[in-house]
Amino acid sequence: AMLVNNSEQSNSRHTVDQNVLDRLLHQLENAAQSGTLVEESYQQIFQAHHLLGDRFKPSAALLEQSRDAWSKQLARSSSSSRSSLEKEVAACLDRLGVAYDVEVLTENGMHRVDMLVRGSTDDDDGGGGGGG
């Protein structure tokens, strides 16, 4: 709530006050230098940078630490057990004979997809059908 500038709200859209972001980033930089940030904080810094881009730009050192924390979290999530929903979906895809990959890292390395069904590349119908 502190990050939202109430005077800049329009059509249910919120704008993040740049001054608040700058002050927050300054405090995070100090906390990182003093060694008081926990692993989750570094992950959240990386997420904020990914979301806000140049509006939330940590120092090179803090960004590298944050990227490392994010990568470690991705590696841990890949080794965790699958949920019952994932198991049910996998069983349905198996029964249908649909090929899929599990725990696929996106091309940019930012996210991990639980299950990925790859579309056929030789289909020229554009998907969705129902043309006019």
Coordinates of N, CA and C in Angstrom, one line a residue:
A1 N 0.8 -1.2 0.0 CA 0.0 0.0 0.0 C 0.9 1.2 0.0
M2 N 2.0 1.2 0.6 CA 2.9 2.3 0.7 C 3.4 2.7 -0.7
L3 N 3.6 1.7 -1.5 CA 4.2 2.0 -2.8 C 3.2 2.7 -3.8
V4 N 1.9 2.7 -3.5 CA 0.9 3.3 -4.4 C 0.7 4.7 -4.1
N5 N 0.8 5.5 -5.1 CA 0.5 6.9 -5.0 C -1.0 7.1 -5.3
N6 N -1.7 7.4 -4.3 CA -3.2 7.5 -4.4 C -3.6 8.6 -5.4
S7 N -2.8 9.7 -5.6 CA -3.2 10.7 -6.4 C -3.0 10.4 -7.9
E8 N -2.4 9.2 -8.2 CA -2.2 8.8 -9.6 C -3.0 7.6 -10.0
Q9 N -4.1 7.3 -9.2 CA -4.9 6.2 -9.5 C -5.9 6.6 -10.5
S10 N -6.1 5.8 -11.5 CA -7.1 6.0 -12.5 C -7.6 4.7 -13.1
N11 N -8.9 4.6 -13.3 CA -9.5 3.3 -13.8 C -9.0 2.1 -13.2
S12 N -8.9 2.1 -11.9 CA -8.5 0.9 -11.1 C -7.0 0.5 -11.4
R13 N -6.3 1.4 -12.0 CA -4.8 1.2 -12.2 C -4.0 2.0 -11.2
H14 N -3.0 1.3 -10.6 CA -2.2 2.0 -9.6 C -0.8 2.3 -10.2
T15 N -0.3 3.4 -9.9 CA 1.1 3.8 -10.4 C 2.0 3.8 -9.1
V16 N 3.1 3.2 -9.3 CA 4.1 3.1 -8.2 C 4.9 4.4 -8.2
D17 N 4.9 5.0 -7.0 CA 5.7 6.3 -6.9 C 7.2 6.0 -7.0
Q18 N 7.8 6.7 -7.9 CA 9.2 6.4 -8.2 C 10.1 6.8 -7.0
N19 N 9.7 7.9 -6.3 CA 10.5 8.3 -5.1 C 10.5 7.2 -4.0
V20 N 9.4 6.6 -3.8 CA 9.2 5.5 -2.9 C 10.1 4.3 -3.3
L21 N 10.0 4.0 -4.6 CA 10.9 2.9 -5.1 C 12.4 3.2 -4.9
D22 N 12.8 4.4 -5.1 CA 14.2 4.8 -5.0 C 14.6 4.7 -3.5
R23 N 13.8 5.1 -2.6 CA 14.1 5.0 -1.2 C 14.1 3.6 -0.7
L24 N 13.2 2.8 -1.2 CA 13.2 1.3 -0.9 C 14.4 0.6 -1.4
L25 N 14.8 0.9 -2.6 CA 16.0 0.3 -3.2 C 17.3 0.7 -2.4
H26 N 17.3 2.0 -2.0 CA 18.4 2.5 -1.2 C 18.5 1.7 0.2
Q27 N 17.4 1.5 0.8 CA 17.4 0.7 2.1 C 17.8 -0.7 1.8
L28 N 17.3 -1.3 0.7 CA 17.7 -2.7 0.4 C 19.2 -2.8 0.1
E29 N 19.7 -1.9 -0.6 CA 21.2 -1.9 -0.8 C 22.0 -1.8 0.5
N30 N 21.5 -1.0 1.4 CA 22.2 -0.9 2.7 C 22.1 -2.2 3.5
A31 N 20.9 -2.8 3.5 CA 20.7 -4.0 4.2 C 21.5 -5.2 3.6
A32 N 21.7 -5.2 2.3 CA 22.5 -6.2 1.6 C 23.9 -6.0 2.0
Q33 N 24.4 -4.8 2.0 CA 25.8 -4.5 2.4 C 26.1 -4.9 3.8
S34 N 25.1 -4.7 4.7 CA 25.3 -5.1 6.1 C 25.0 -6.6 6.4
G35 N 24.6 -7.3 5.4 CA 24.3 -8.7 5.5 C 23.1 -9.1 6.2
T36 N 22.1 -8.2 6.3 CA 20.8 -8.5 7.0 C 19.7 -9.1 6.1
L37 N 19.9 -9.2 4.8 CA 18.9 -9.7 4.0 C 18.9 -11.2 4.0
V38 N 17.7 -11.8 4.0 CA 17.6 -13.3 3.9 C 17.4 -13.7 2.4
E39 N 17.5 -14.9 2.1 CA 17.4 -15.5 0.8 C 16.1 -15.0 0.1
E40 N 15.0 -15.1 0.8 CA 13.7 -14.7 0.2 C 13.7 -13.2 -0.2
S41 N 14.4 -12.4 0.5 CA 14.5 -11.0 0.2 C 15.2 -10.8 -1.2
Y42 N 16.3 -11.5 -1.4 CA 17.0 -11.4 -2.6 C 16.1 -11.9 -3.8
Q43 N 15.3 -13.0 -3.6 CA 14.4 -13.5 -4.6 C 13.4 -12.4 -5.0
Q44 N 12.9 -11.7 -4.0 CA 11.9 -10.7 -4.2 C 12.4 -9.5 -4.9
I45 N 13.7 -9.1 -4.6 CA 14.4 -8.1 -5.3 C 14.5 -8.4 -6.8
F46 N 14.8 -9.6 -7.1 CA 14.9 -10.0 -8.5 C 13.6 -10.0 -9.2
Q47 N 12.5 -10.4 -8.5 CA 11.2 -10.4 -9.0 C 10.8 -8.9 -9.3
A48 N 11.1 -8.0 -8.4 CA 10.7 -6.6 -8.5 C 11.5 -6.0 -9.7
H49 N 12.7 -6.4 -9.9 CA 13.5 -5.8 -11.0 C 12.9 -6.4 -12.3
H50 N 12.6 -7.7 -12.3 CA 12.0 -8.3 -13.5 C 10.7 -7.6 -13.9
L51 N 9.9 -7.3 -12.9 CA 8.6 -6.7 -13.1 C 8.7 -5.2 -13.5
L52 N 9.5 -4.4 -12.8 CA 9.6 -3.0 -13.0 C 10.7 -2.5 -13.9
G53 N 11.6 -3.4 -14.2 CA 12.7 -3.0 -15.1 C 13.6 -1.9 -14.6
D54 N 13.8 -0.8 -15.4 CA 14.7 0.3 -15.1 C 14.1 1.1 -13.9
R55 N 12.8 1.0 -13.6 CA 12.3 1.7 -12.5 C 12.8 1.2 -11.1
F56 N 13.3 -0.1 -11.1 CA 13.8 -0.7 -9.9 C 15.1 -1.4 -10.3
K57 N 16.1 -0.6 -10.3 CA 17.4 -1.2 -10.8 C 18.5 -1.2 -9.7
P58 N 18.6 -2.4 -9.1 CA 19.6 -2.6 -8.1 C 21.0 -2.4 -8.6
S59 N 22.0 -2.3 -7.7 CA 23.4 -2.2 -8.2 C 23.7 -3.6 -8.8
A60 N 24.8 -3.6 -9.6 CA 25.2 -4.9 -10.2 C 25.4 -6.0 -9.2
A61 N 26.0 -5.7 -8.1 CA 26.3 -6.7 -7.1 C 25.0 -7.2 -6.5
L62 N 24.1 -6.3 -6.1 CA 22.8 -6.8 -5.5 C 22.0 -7.5 -6.6
L63 N 22.0 -7.1 -7.8 CA 21.3 -7.8 -8.9 C 21.8 -9.2 -9.1
E64 N 23.2 -9.3 -9.0 CA 23.8 -10.7 -9.2 C 23.4 -11.6 -8.0
Q65 N 23.5 -11.1 -6.8 CA 23.1 -11.9 -5.6 C 21.6 -12.3 -5.7
S66 N 20.8 -11.4 -6.2 CA 19.3 -11.6 -6.4 C 19.1 -12.7 -7.4
R67 N 19.8 -12.6 -8.5 CA 19.7 -13.5 -9.6 C 20.1 -14.9 -9.2
D68 N 21.2 -15.0 -8.4 CA 21.6 -16.3 -7.8 C 20.6 -16.9 -6.9
A69 N 20.0 -16.0 -6.1 CA 18.9 -16.5 -5.1 C 17.7 -17.1 -5.9
W70 N 17.4 -16.4 -7.0 CA 16.2 -16.8 -7.8 C 16.6 -18.1 -8.5
S71 N 17.8 -18.3 -9.0 CA 18.2 -19.5 -9.7 C 18.2 -20.7 -8.7
K72 N 18.7 -20.4 -7.5 CA 18.7 -21.5 -6.5 C 17.2 -21.9 -6.2
Q73 N 16.3 -21.0 -6.1 CA 14.9 -21.3 -5.8 C 14.3 -22.1 -6.9
L74 N 14.7 -21.8 -8.2 CA 14.2 -22.5 -9.3 C 14.7 -24.0 -9.2
A75 N 16.0 -24.1 -8.9 CA 16.6 -25.5 -8.8 C 15.9 -26.3 -7.7
R76 N 15.6 -25.6 -6.6 CA 14.9 -26.3 -5.5 C 13.5 -26.7 -5.9
S77 N 12.8 -25.9 -6.6 CA 11.4 -26.2 -6.9 C 11.3 -27.3 -7.9
S78 N 12.4 -27.5 -8.7 CA 12.3 -28.6 -9.7 C 12.5 -30.0 -9.0
S79 N 13.1 -30.0 -7.8 CA 13.3 -31.2 -7.1 C 12.1 -31.6 -6.1
S80 N 11.2 -30.6 -6.0 CA 10.1 -30.9 -5.0 C 9.1 -31.8 -5.7
S81 N 8.3 -32.4 -4.8 CA 7.3 -33.4 -5.3 C 6.2 -32.7 -6.1
R82 N 5.6 -33.5 -7.0 CA 4.5 -33.0 -7.8 C 3.2 -33.0 -6.9
S83 N 2.3 -32.0 -7.2 CA 1.1 -31.9 -6.5 C 0.1 -33.0 -7.0
S84 N -1.0 -33.2 -6.2 CA -2.0 -34.2 -6.7 C -2.6 -33.8 -8.0
L85 N -2.8 -32.5 -8.2 CA -3.4 -31.9 -9.4 C -2.5 -32.2 -10.6
E86 N -1.2 -32.0 -10.4 CA -0.2 -32.3 -11.5 C -0.3 -33.8 -11.8
K87 N -0.4 -34.6 -10.8 CA -0.4 -36.1 -11.1 C -1.7 -36.4 -11.8
E88 N -2.8 -35.8 -11.5 CA -4.1 -36.1 -12.2 C -4.0 -35.6 -13.6
V89 N -3.5 -34.4 -13.9 CA -3.3 -33.9 -15.2 C -2.4 -34.9 -16.0
A90 N -1.3 -35.3 -15.4 CA -0.4 -36.2 -16.1 C -1.1 -37.5 -16.5
A91 N -1.8 -38.0 -15.6 CA -2.6 -39.3 -15.8 C -3.5 -39.1 -17.0
C92 N -4.2 -38.0 -17.1 CA -5.2 -37.7 -18.2 C -4.4 -37.6 -19.5
L93 N -3.3 -36.8 -19.5 CA -2.5 -36.7 -20.7 C -2.0 -38.0 -21.2
D94 N -1.6 -38.9 -20.2 CA -1.1 -40.2 -20.6 C -2.2 -41.0 -21.2
R95 N -3.4 -41.0 -20.6 CA -4.5 -41.8 -21.2 C -4.9 -41.3 -22.6
L96 N -4.7 -40.0 -22.8 CA -5.0 -39.4 -24.1 C -3.9 -39.6 -25.1
G97 N -2.7 -40.1 -24.6 CA -1.6 -40.2 -25.5 C -0.9 -38.9 -25.9
V98 N -1.1 -37.9 -25.1 CA -0.5 -36.6 -25.4 C 0.9 -36.5 -24.7
A99 N 1.9 -36.2 -25.5 CA 3.2 -36.1 -25.0 C 3.4 -34.7 -24.3
Y100 N 4.2 -34.7 -23.2 CA 4.4 -33.5 -22.4 C 5.7 -33.6 -21.7
D101 N 6.3 -32.5 -21.4 CA 7.5 -32.4 -20.6 C 7.2 -31.9 -19.2
V102 N 7.9 -32.3 -18.2 CA 7.7 -31.9 -16.8 C 8.9 -30.9 -16.4
E103 N 8.5 -29.9 -15.6 CA 9.5 -29.0 -15.0 C 10.4 -28.4 -16.1
V104 N 9.8 -27.7 -17.0 CA 10.5 -27.1 -18.1 C 10.9 -25.6 -17.8
L105 N 12.2 -25.3 -17.9 CA 12.7 -24.0 -17.7 C 12.4 -23.1 -18.9
T106 N 11.9 -21.9 -18.7 CA 11.6 -21.1 -19.9 C 12.9 -20.6 -20.5
E107 N 12.8 -20.2 -21.8 CA 14.0 -19.8 -22.5 C 14.9 -18.8 -21.8
N108 N 14.2 -17.8 -21.1 CA 15.0 -16.8 -20.4 C 15.5 -17.2 -19.1
G109 N 15.1 -18.4 -18.6 CA 15.6 -18.9 -17.3 C 14.9 -18.3 -16.2
M110 N 13.8 -17.5 -16.4 CA 13.1 -16.8 -15.3 C 12.1 -17.7 -14.6
H111 N 11.5 -18.6 -15.3 CA 10.4 -19.4 -14.7 C 10.5 -20.9 -15.0
R112 N 9.8 -21.7 -14.3 CA 9.8 -23.1 -14.5 C 8.3 -23.5 -14.7
V113 N 8.0 -24.1 -15.8 CA 6.6 -24.6 -16.1 C 6.5 -26.0 -15.6
D114 N 5.4 -26.2 -14.8 CA 5.2 -27.6 -14.3 C 5.1 -28.6 -15.4
M115 N 4.2 -28.3 -16.3 CA 4.0 -29.3 -17.4 C 3.8 -28.5 -18.7
L116 N 4.5 -29.0 -19.8 CA 4.4 -28.3 -21.1 C 4.0 -29.3 -22.1
V117 N 2.9 -29.0 -22.8 CA 2.5 -29.7 -23.9 C 2.9 -28.9 -25.2
R118 N 3.7 -29.5 -26.0 CA 4.2 -28.8 -27.1 C 3.3 -29.0 -28.3
G119 N 2.9 -27.9 -29.0 CA 2.0 -28.0 -30.1 C 2.8 -28.5 -31.3
S120 N 2.0 -29.1 -32.3 CA 2.6 -29.6 -33.5 C 3.0 -28.4 -34.4
T121 N 4.2 -28.5 -34.9 CA 4.7 -27.4 -35.7 C 4.3 -27.5 -37.2
D122 N 3.7 -28.7 -37.6 CA 3.3 -28.9 -39.0 C 1.8 -28.5 -39.2
D123 N 1.2 -28.0 -38.2 CA -0.2 -27.6 -38.4 C -0.2 -26.1 -38.9
D124 N -0.9 -25.9 -40.0 CA -1.0 -24.6 -40.6 C -2.3 -23.9 -40.4
D125 N -3.2 -24.5 -39.6 CA -4.5 -24.0 -39.4 C -4.6 -22.8 -38.4
G126 N -3.5 -22.5 -37.8 CA -3.4 -21.4 -36.9 C -4.1 -21.7 -35.5
G127 N -4.7 -22.8 -35.4 CA -5.3 -23.2 -34.1 C -6.6 -22.4 -33.9
G128 N -7.5 -23.0 -33.2 CA -8.8 -22.3 -32.9 C -9.9 -22.5 -33.9
G129 N -9.5 -22.8 -35.1 CA -10.5 -23.0 -36.2 C -11.6 -22.0 -36.2
G130 N -12.7 -22.3 -36.8 CA -13.9 -21.5 -36.8 C -13.7 -20.2 -37.6
G131 N -13.1 -20.3 -38.7 CA -12.9 -19.1 -39.6 C -14.1 -18.6 -40.2
G132 N -14.1 -17.4 -40.9 CA -15.3 -16.8 -41.4 C -15.5 -17.0 -42.8

